[in-house]
Coordinates of C-alpha atoms in Angstrom, one line a residue:
M120 CA 41.4 5.8 9.8
E121 CA 42.6 3.0 11.9
N122 CA 42.7 0.0 9.3
F123 CA 42.0 -3.9 10.0
D124 CA 42.1 -6.7 8.2
V125 CA 39.3 -8.4 9.9
I126 CA 36.1 -6.2 11.3
V127 CA 33.3 -8.3 12.6
V128 CA 30.0 -6.8 14.0
G129 CA 27.6 -8.3 16.6
G130 CA 30.0 -9.7 19.7
G131 CA 27.7 -12.8 19.9
P132 CA 28.5 -16.2 19.4
A133 CA 28.6 -16.2 15.9
G134 CA 31.0 -13.0 15.4
L135 CA 33.2 -14.5 18.4
S136 CA 33.7 -17.3 16.9
A137 CA 34.6 -15.6 13.2
A138 CA 37.3 -13.0 15.1
I139 CA 38.6 -16.0 16.8
S140 CA 39.8 -17.9 13.9
A141 CA 40.5 -14.7 12.1
A142 CA 42.8 -14.2 14.9
K143 CA 43.8 -17.2 15.0
A144 CA 45.4 -17.2 11.6
G145 CA 47.4 -13.8 12.0
M146 CA 44.9 -11.7 10.6
K147 CA 44.6 -8.3 12.5
T148 CA 41.4 -8.1 13.3
A149 CA 38.2 -6.6 15.4
V150 CA 35.1 -7.1 17.1
I151 CA 32.1 -3.9 17.8
E152 CA 29.6 -4.4 20.5
R153 CA 27.2 -2.5 20.6
G154 CA 26.5 -3.5 24.1
D155 CA 28.4 -3.0 27.4
Y156 CA 30.3 -6.1 27.0
P157 CA 29.4 -9.1 24.6
G158 CA 26.8 -11.4 26.1
T159 CA 25.1 -8.4 27.7
K160 CA 22.1 -7.4 24.6
N161 CA 21.8 -11.3 24.0
V162 CA 20.0 -14.2 24.8
M163 CA 19.2 -17.7 23.7
G164 CA 17.1 -20.8 25.8
G165 CA 20.8 -21.5 27.0
V166 CA 21.8 -25.0 25.1
L167 CA 25.6 -24.7 23.5
Y168 CA 26.7 -28.1 21.7
T169 CA 30.2 -29.3 22.6
Q170 CA 31.4 -30.1 18.9
A171 CA 30.4 -26.9 17.6
T172 CA 31.6 -24.8 20.6
N173 CA 35.3 -27.5 20.8
E174 CA 36.0 -26.3 17.0
V175 CA 36.2 -22.6 18.0
A176 CA 37.6 -22.9 21.2
P177 CA 39.3 -26.7 21.9
D178 CA 38.5 -28.1 25.2
F179 CA 36.2 -25.3 26.3
W180 CA 34.7 -27.4 29.1
K181 CA 37.8 -27.4 31.3
E182 CA 37.5 -23.3 31.9
A183 CA 34.6 -22.2 30.3
P184 CA 31.7 -20.6 32.8
L185 CA 28.6 -23.6 32.3
E186 CA 26.1 -24.6 33.5
R187 CA 25.2 -28.4 33.5
P188 CA 26.1 -31.3 31.3
V189 CA 22.8 -32.2 29.7
I190 CA 22.2 -35.6 30.5
E191 CA 18.4 -35.7 29.5
Q192 CA 16.3 -34.8 26.7
R193 CA 12.8 -34.5 27.4
Y194 CA 10.0 -33.3 24.6
A195 CA 6.4 -32.7 26.9
F196 CA 3.2 -32.2 25.1
L197 CA 0.4 -30.0 26.9
S198 CA -2.9 -29.7 26.5
K199 CA -4.8 -28.0 29.2
D200 CA -3.7 -29.7 32.8
E201 CA -2.6 -33.0 30.6
I202 CA 1.1 -33.8 29.7
F203 CA 2.6 -36.1 27.1
T204 CA 5.9 -36.4 28.0
A205 CA 8.9 -38.6 26.0
G206 CA 13.0 -38.8 26.7
Y207 CA 16.1 -39.9 26.2
R208 CA 18.7 -40.1 29.2
D209 CA 21.9 -40.9 28.8
P210 CA 24.6 -40.3 32.0
A211 CA 27.8 -40.9 29.9
W212 CA 27.1 -37.3 28.2
G213 CA 27.7 -36.2 31.7
Q214 CA 31.1 -36.9 31.5
A215 CA 34.1 -35.0 29.7
P216 CA 35.1 -36.3 26.8
N217 CA 31.3 -37.3 26.1
Y218 CA 29.7 -34.5 26.4
N219 CA 27.0 -33.7 24.3
A220 CA 25.2 -30.1 25.1
H221 CA 25.8 -28.1 28.1
T222 CA 23.4 -25.4 29.3
V223 CA 25.1 -21.8 29.5
L224 CA 24.0 -18.2 30.5
R225 CA 24.9 -15.9 27.4
V226 CA 26.0 -12.9 30.1
K227 CA 28.5 -15.2 31.5
F228 CA 29.9 -17.8 28.7
D229 CA 29.8 -14.7 25.9
R230 CA 32.2 -12.4 28.1
W231 CA 34.8 -16.1 28.5
L232 CA 34.1 -16.7 24.4
A233 CA 35.4 -13.0 24.1
D234 CA 37.9 -13.3 26.5
Q235 CA 39.4 -16.1 24.4
A236 CA 39.4 -14.0 20.7
I237 CA 41.2 -11.3 23.1
K238 CA 43.0 -13.7 23.7
A239 CA 43.7 -15.0 20.0
G240 CA 45.0 -11.5 19.1
A241 CA 41.2 -9.9 18.5
M242 CA 40.4 -6.5 19.8
I243 CA 37.7 -5.8 21.0
I244 CA 35.6 -2.6 20.8
T245 CA 32.7 -1.7 23.2
E246 CA 29.2 0.6 23.6
T247 CA 29.9 0.8 19.9
L248 CA 26.9 1.3 16.8
V249 CA 28.4 0.3 13.6
E250 CA 25.8 2.8 11.6
D251 CA 26.9 1.7 7.5
L252 CA 29.7 0.0 5.9
L253 CA 32.3 2.6 4.6
Y254 CA 32.7 2.4 0.6
H255 CA 35.1 3.1 -2.4
G256 CA 33.2 3.1 -5.2
D257 CA 31.2 0.0 -4.7
D258 CA 34.3 -1.6 -3.0
V259 CA 33.4 -2.5 0.6
V260 CA 36.6 -0.8 3.0
G261 CA 35.3 -1.1 5.9
V262 CA 32.2 0.5 9.0
R263 CA 30.9 3.7 9.9
T264 CA 30.0 3.8 13.5
G265 CA 28.2 6.3 15.8
R266 CA 31.6 7.5 17.7
S267 CA 33.7 10.7 16.4
E268 CA 35.9 9.7 13.6
G269 CA 34.8 6.6 14.4
D270 CA 34.9 5.1 10.5
L271 CA 37.0 2.0 10.6
G272 CA 38.8 0.2 7.5
A273 CA 38.5 -3.5 7.1
K274 CA 39.9 -5.9 4.2
V275 CA 37.1 -8.1 5.1
V276 CA 33.9 -7.5 7.0
I277 CA 31.4 -10.4 9.0
I278 CA 28.0 -8.8 9.5
A279 CA 26.6 -10.8 12.8
E280 CA 24.4 -8.3 14.5
G281 CA 21.6 -10.2 14.9
A282 CA 18.0 -11.3 14.2
N283 CA 17.9 -7.4 13.7
N284 CA 19.4 -7.2 10.1
F285 CA 20.0 -3.0 9.7
L286 CA 23.8 -3.5 8.7
A287 CA 23.2 -6.5 6.4
C288 CA 20.0 -4.9 4.7
K289 CA 21.8 -1.5 3.7
A290 CA 24.3 -3.8 2.3
G291 CA 22.1 -5.2 -0.2
L292 CA 22.2 -9.2 1.3
A293 CA 18.7 -9.0 3.0
K294 CA 15.3 -7.7 3.5
P295 CA 14.0 -6.5 6.9
L296 CA 11.9 -9.5 8.5
R297 CA 8.5 -9.9 8.4
P298 CA 6.1 -10.9 11.6
E299 CA 6.0 -14.1 10.0
N300 CA 9.4 -15.6 9.5
M301 CA 10.8 -14.5 13.1
A302 CA 9.7 -15.0 16.8
V303 CA 9.8 -13.4 20.0
V304 CA 11.0 -15.6 23.4
V305 CA 10.7 -14.2 27.0
K306 CA 12.3 -15.7 29.3
E307 CA 13.1 -15.9 33.3
I308 CA 16.1 -16.7 35.0
I309 CA 14.7 -18.5 38.0
E310 CA 17.1 -19.3 41.4
L311 CA 16.8 -22.7 43.2
P312 CA 19.1 -24.6 45.8
P313 CA 21.2 -27.1 43.6
E314 CA 19.7 -29.6 45.4
K315 CA 16.1 -29.1 44.4
I316 CA 17.0 -29.2 41.4
E317 CA 18.3 -32.8 40.9
D318 CA 15.8 -33.8 43.1
R319 CA 13.1 -32.5 41.1
F320 CA 14.7 -33.8 37.5
C321 CA 15.8 -36.7 39.0
L322 CA 19.6 -35.5 38.5
E323 CA 22.9 -36.3 40.1
P324 CA 24.5 -33.2 41.4
H325 CA 26.3 -31.7 38.5
E326 CA 24.3 -33.4 35.9
G327 CA 21.5 -31.0 33.8
A328 CA 18.5 -31.8 31.6
T329 CA 16.4 -29.9 29.2
I330 CA 12.2 -30.2 28.8
E331 CA 11.3 -29.0 25.2
L332 CA 7.2 -28.0 26.1
F333 CA 4.8 -28.0 22.4
G334 CA 1.2 -27.7 22.5
D335 CA -0.7 -25.7 24.9
S336 CA 2.2 -24.7 26.4
T337 CA 2.2 -21.8 22.8
A338 CA -2.0 -21.5 23.3
G339 CA -1.9 -23.9 20.3
M340 CA 0.3 -21.0 18.1
M341 CA 3.5 -22.3 16.2
G342 CA 6.4 -22.4 18.7
T343 CA 7.6 -23.8 21.9
S344 CA 8.5 -23.9 25.0
F345 CA 11.6 -24.6 27.3
I346 CA 12.8 -24.9 31.2
Y347 CA 16.3 -26.2 31.2
T348 CA 18.4 -26.5 35.0
N349 CA 20.9 -24.3 35.4
K350 CA 24.1 -24.6 38.4
N351 CA 22.0 -23.0 41.0
S352 CA 19.0 -22.0 39.1
I353 CA 16.5 -22.9 36.3
S354 CA 16.0 -21.5 32.7
V355 CA 11.8 -21.0 31.6
G356 CA 10.6 -19.7 28.3
V357 CA 8.0 -19.5 25.8
G358 CA 8.5 -18.7 22.0
A359 CA 6.0 -17.8 19.1
M360 CA 5.8 -16.2 16.0
V361 CA 5.6 -12.5 16.3
S362 CA 2.8 -12.6 13.2
A363 CA 0.6 -15.5 15.8
M364 CA 0.8 -13.5 18.7
S365 CA -0.6 -10.4 17.2
E366 CA -3.9 -12.4 15.4
K367 CA -4.7 -13.9 18.6
G368 CA -4.0 -11.3 20.9
W369 CA -0.9 -12.4 23.3
S370 CA 1.5 -10.7 24.6
P371 CA 4.9 -12.7 25.4
N372 CA 4.6 -11.7 29.2
D373 CA 1.2 -14.0 29.1
L374 CA 2.2 -16.6 27.1
L375 CA 5.1 -17.1 29.5
E376 CA 2.5 -16.3 33.1
H377 CA 0.2 -19.2 31.3
L378 CA 3.4 -21.8 30.6
K379 CA 4.1 -21.4 34.7
A380 CA 0.8 -22.1 35.1
K381 CA 0.5 -25.4 34.3
P382 CA 0.6 -27.4 36.8
Y383 CA 3.6 -30.2 35.7
V384 CA 5.8 -26.5 34.9
R385 CA 4.9 -24.7 38.0
R386 CA 5.7 -27.8 40.8
L387 CA 9.4 -27.6 39.1
L388 CA 10.0 -23.4 39.9
Q389 CA 8.1 -24.5 43.3
D390 CA 9.6 -21.6 45.7
G391 CA 11.7 -20.5 43.3
E392 CA 12.1 -16.3 42.3
T393 CA 13.1 -15.3 39.5
K394 CA 16.7 -13.4 39.2
E395 CA 16.6 -12.0 35.0
Y396 CA 13.8 -11.6 32.6
L397 CA 15.0 -11.5 29.8
A398 CA 13.1 -10.9 25.7
H399 CA 14.6 -11.7 22.5
L400 CA 13.9 -12.1 18.8
I401 CA 15.0 -14.7 16.7
P402 CA 14.1 -15.7 13.1
E403 CA 12.7 -18.7 12.3
G404 CA 12.4 -19.0 8.5
G405 CA 14.5 -21.4 8.3
Y406 CA 16.2 -22.3 4.5
N407 CA 13.8 -20.5 2.1
T408 CA 14.8 -17.1 4.2
I409 CA 18.7 -17.0 4.0
P410 CA 19.8 -14.0 2.5
K411 CA 22.5 -13.9 0.5
L412 CA 25.5 -15.1 2.3
Y413 CA 28.5 -13.2 1.1
R414 CA 29.7 -9.8 -2.0
Q415 CA 33.1 -8.6 -2.1
G416 CA 34.1 -8.0 1.1
V417 CA 31.1 -9.0 3.5
M418 CA 29.8 -11.8 4.6
V419 CA 27.1 -13.0 6.8
V420 CA 26.7 -15.1 9.8
G421 CA 25.2 -16.5 12.0
D422 CA 21.3 -15.7 13.0
T423 CA 21.4 -12.5 10.9
A424 CA 22.1 -15.1 8.1
M425 CA 18.7 -17.2 9.8
F426 CA 20.5 -20.1 10.3
V427 CA 18.3 -21.5 12.8
N428 CA 16.8 -24.6 13.5
G429 CA 14.3 -24.0 15.6
L430 CA 12.5 -28.1 15.4
N431 CA 15.8 -29.6 16.6
R432 CA 16.9 -27.0 19.2
E433 CA 20.2 -25.9 17.3
G434 CA 21.2 -22.3 16.7
S435 CA 24.1 -21.7 19.3
N436 CA 26.0 -24.5 17.3
L437 CA 25.2 -22.9 13.8
A438 CA 26.3 -20.0 14.2
M439 CA 29.5 -21.2 16.4
I440 CA 30.3 -23.0 12.4
S441 CA 29.1 -20.6 9.6
G442 CA 31.3 -18.0 11.8
K443 CA 34.1 -20.4 12.3
I444 CA 33.7 -20.7 8.4
A445 CA 33.4 -17.0 7.8
G446 CA 36.5 -16.2 10.1
N447 CA 38.8 -19.2 8.3
V448 CA 37.7 -17.7 4.3
A449 CA 38.7 -14.3 4.9
A450 CA 41.8 -14.6 6.4
E451 CA 42.6 -17.2 3.2
A452 CA 41.1 -14.5 0.8
I453 CA 43.1 -11.4 2.4
K454 CA 46.4 -13.7 2.5
S455 CA 45.7 -14.7 -1.8
G456 CA 43.9 -11.0 -2.5
D457 CA 41.1 -11.6 -3.6
I458 CA 38.9 -10.7 -1.6
S459 CA 36.1 -10.3 -4.8
S460 CA 32.7 -11.5 -4.3
Q461 CA 33.8 -14.6 -6.1
G462 CA 36.8 -14.8 -3.0
M463 CA 34.0 -14.7 -0.8
S464 CA 31.6 -17.2 -2.7
V465 CA 34.5 -20.2 -0.8
Y466 CA 32.1 -19.3 2.2
E467 CA 28.8 -20.0 0.9
T468 CA 30.5 -23.7 -0.8
R469 CA 31.8 -24.8 2.7
L470 CA 28.6 -23.7 4.2
R471 CA 26.3 -26.0 1.8
D472 CA 29.1 -28.8 2.4
S473 CA 28.8 -28.8 6.1
F474 CA 25.5 -30.1 8.8
V475 CA 25.2 -25.9 9.0
I476 CA 22.6 -25.7 5.2
K477 CA 22.0 -29.7 4.7
D478 CA 19.8 -29.5 8.0
L479 CA 18.2 -26.6 7.4
Y480 CA 18.0 -27.3 3.5
K481 CA 16.6 -30.8 5.2
F482 CA 13.4 -29.0 7.2
R483 CA 13.1 -26.1 5.2
K484 CA 9.4 -27.9 3.8
L485 CA 8.6 -28.3 7.5
M486 CA 7.9 -25.4 9.2
P487 CA 5.6 -24.0 6.4
F488 CA 3.5 -27.0 6.6
I489 CA 2.9 -26.4 10.5
E490 CA 2.2 -22.9 10.0
A491 CA 0.3 -23.9 7.1
N492 CA -2.1 -26.4 9.2
P493 CA -2.1 -24.7 12.9
H494 CA -4.8 -27.9 14.4
L495 CA -1.3 -29.9 14.7
L496 CA -0.5 -27.6 17.5
G497 CA -3.9 -28.4 19.3
E498 CA -5.9 -30.9 18.3
Y499 CA -2.5 -33.6 18.2
P500 CA -1.5 -32.7 21.9
E501 CA -4.9 -33.4 23.0
I502 CA -5.8 -36.8 21.2
L503 CA -2.4 -37.8 22.4
N504 CA -2.7 -36.9 26.0
Q505 CA -6.3 -38.5 26.2
A506 CA -5.4 -41.2 23.9
A507 CA -3.1 -42.1 26.8
R508 CA -5.5 -41.4 29.8
M509 CA -7.5 -44.0 28.3
Y510 CA -5.7 -46.4 27.7
F511 CA -3.9 -46.3 31.4
T512 CA -7.2 -46.2 32.9
A513 CA -8.5 -49.2 34.9
D514 CA -12.3 -49.3 34.9
G515 CA -12.1 -52.5 34.4
T516 CA -13.1 -52.2 30.9
P517 CA -11.6 -55.0 28.8
K518 CA -8.2 -53.7 26.9
E519 CA -9.9 -54.9 23.3
K520 CA -12.9 -51.7 23.4
V521 CA -10.3 -49.6 25.8
F522 CA -8.0 -49.4 21.8
S523 CA -11.2 -49.8 20.5
N524 CA -12.8 -46.3 21.8
I525 CA -9.4 -44.8 21.5
M526 CA -9.8 -45.2 17.7
D527 CA -13.4 -43.7 17.8
M528 CA -12.3 -40.8 19.5
V529 CA -8.9 -40.1 17.7
F530 CA -11.5 -40.6 14.1
K531 CA -14.3 -37.9 16.3
K532 CA -11.5 -35.5 16.3
R533 CA -10.0 -36.3 13.4
T534 CA -11.6 -37.6 10.6
K535 CA -10.1 -40.6 8.3
S536 CA -9.7 -38.6 5.6
G537 CA -8.1 -35.3 8.0
L538 CA -5.3 -37.7 9.0
A539 CA -4.4 -39.5 6.4
K540 CA -4.3 -36.3 4.5
D541 CA -1.4 -34.8 7.0
M542 CA 0.5 -37.8 7.5
F543 CA 0.9 -37.5 3.9
N544 CA 1.8 -33.9 3.6
A545 CA 4.1 -34.5 6.8
W546 CA 6.0 -37.3 4.5
R547 CA 5.7 -34.8 2.6
A548 CA 7.7 -31.8 4.0
L549 CA 9.9 -33.9 4.8
K550 CA 11.2 -35.7 1.9

């Protein structure tokens, strides 16, 4: 049986970040990936954050296969064919070293990040499924793969298997995810000439933009939709809670077509050619569903640890930082000779000192609040759009009367007591 210091299960951003930090610390490290190569089975919306990535791969933007630096972020609230938008643009975000985020295509980026792990000294083992952990008594001593003679020894195992937390469950660290804690996301990559992308999104060459859409973009269900610009394509997708989609009878593909049919979206995608269709499960339970993060010889990172901040469209940065911390803790524990549960507990301590768990804790009540009040994603986008239409309509009505009519409309759709209740509960959810 071949032995390693650290074995990482899963070749996504979290797992590869763990492998890079462990290998750089001198650990004999292996990444076991079930796909043909890292990236083939990995899907995300497609936004990569600079600060977190730079901690794992310094100055990555000089050579990584990135699409466009994001200089503008928009939010859009849909009600039927109406849309209310708000956003922020800073051209400085399009120049090094001021990058805030880039759009990426995971197949390209994950493969590049795997190369960085190899350069750091890690081994990448592909097309291999880890079926279980190996034990000596109660102690974890490696992994069992589906290959013949496939047992591999390890002093520390880092689980980065994504939302399908099969191994974490078998290790007694997690429970199977329930439909109300998972979102199914589907997206298409639609090819367009760069000049058309830049014209439609008001961008200079090589600049990028993102749009997050709420409300009728998900048929009022708990979820979000997105449109991201790549070099010569647009990533368009939609995600909603599995439980809500099942209850309302929507299929993921139907929901994506519903989004693409919206006039605002249709115009952005016009004349494009669909090149890829992808689907993925994303954990959305947040802080309240974080599993046990460690045990003797084991740590859990990334999506497997429920490290997704859906409200702020953050996942890749949480994954990479959790992986980096886990890799460092693994190396320190091995060098000190303490890979006990106590030695692994340093991982959670550092996570709690970082933005990863602090941000998830801050918004721990918000997702349950929105789920318990489905009218928030149905009524309020409609109220917002109708109020905007009434305000911007120049039909000779005095503005004082316009304001009065807007308030009458608002209270007709949502009573004063209902508004007060929503505002109070929202304040409590963010407190």
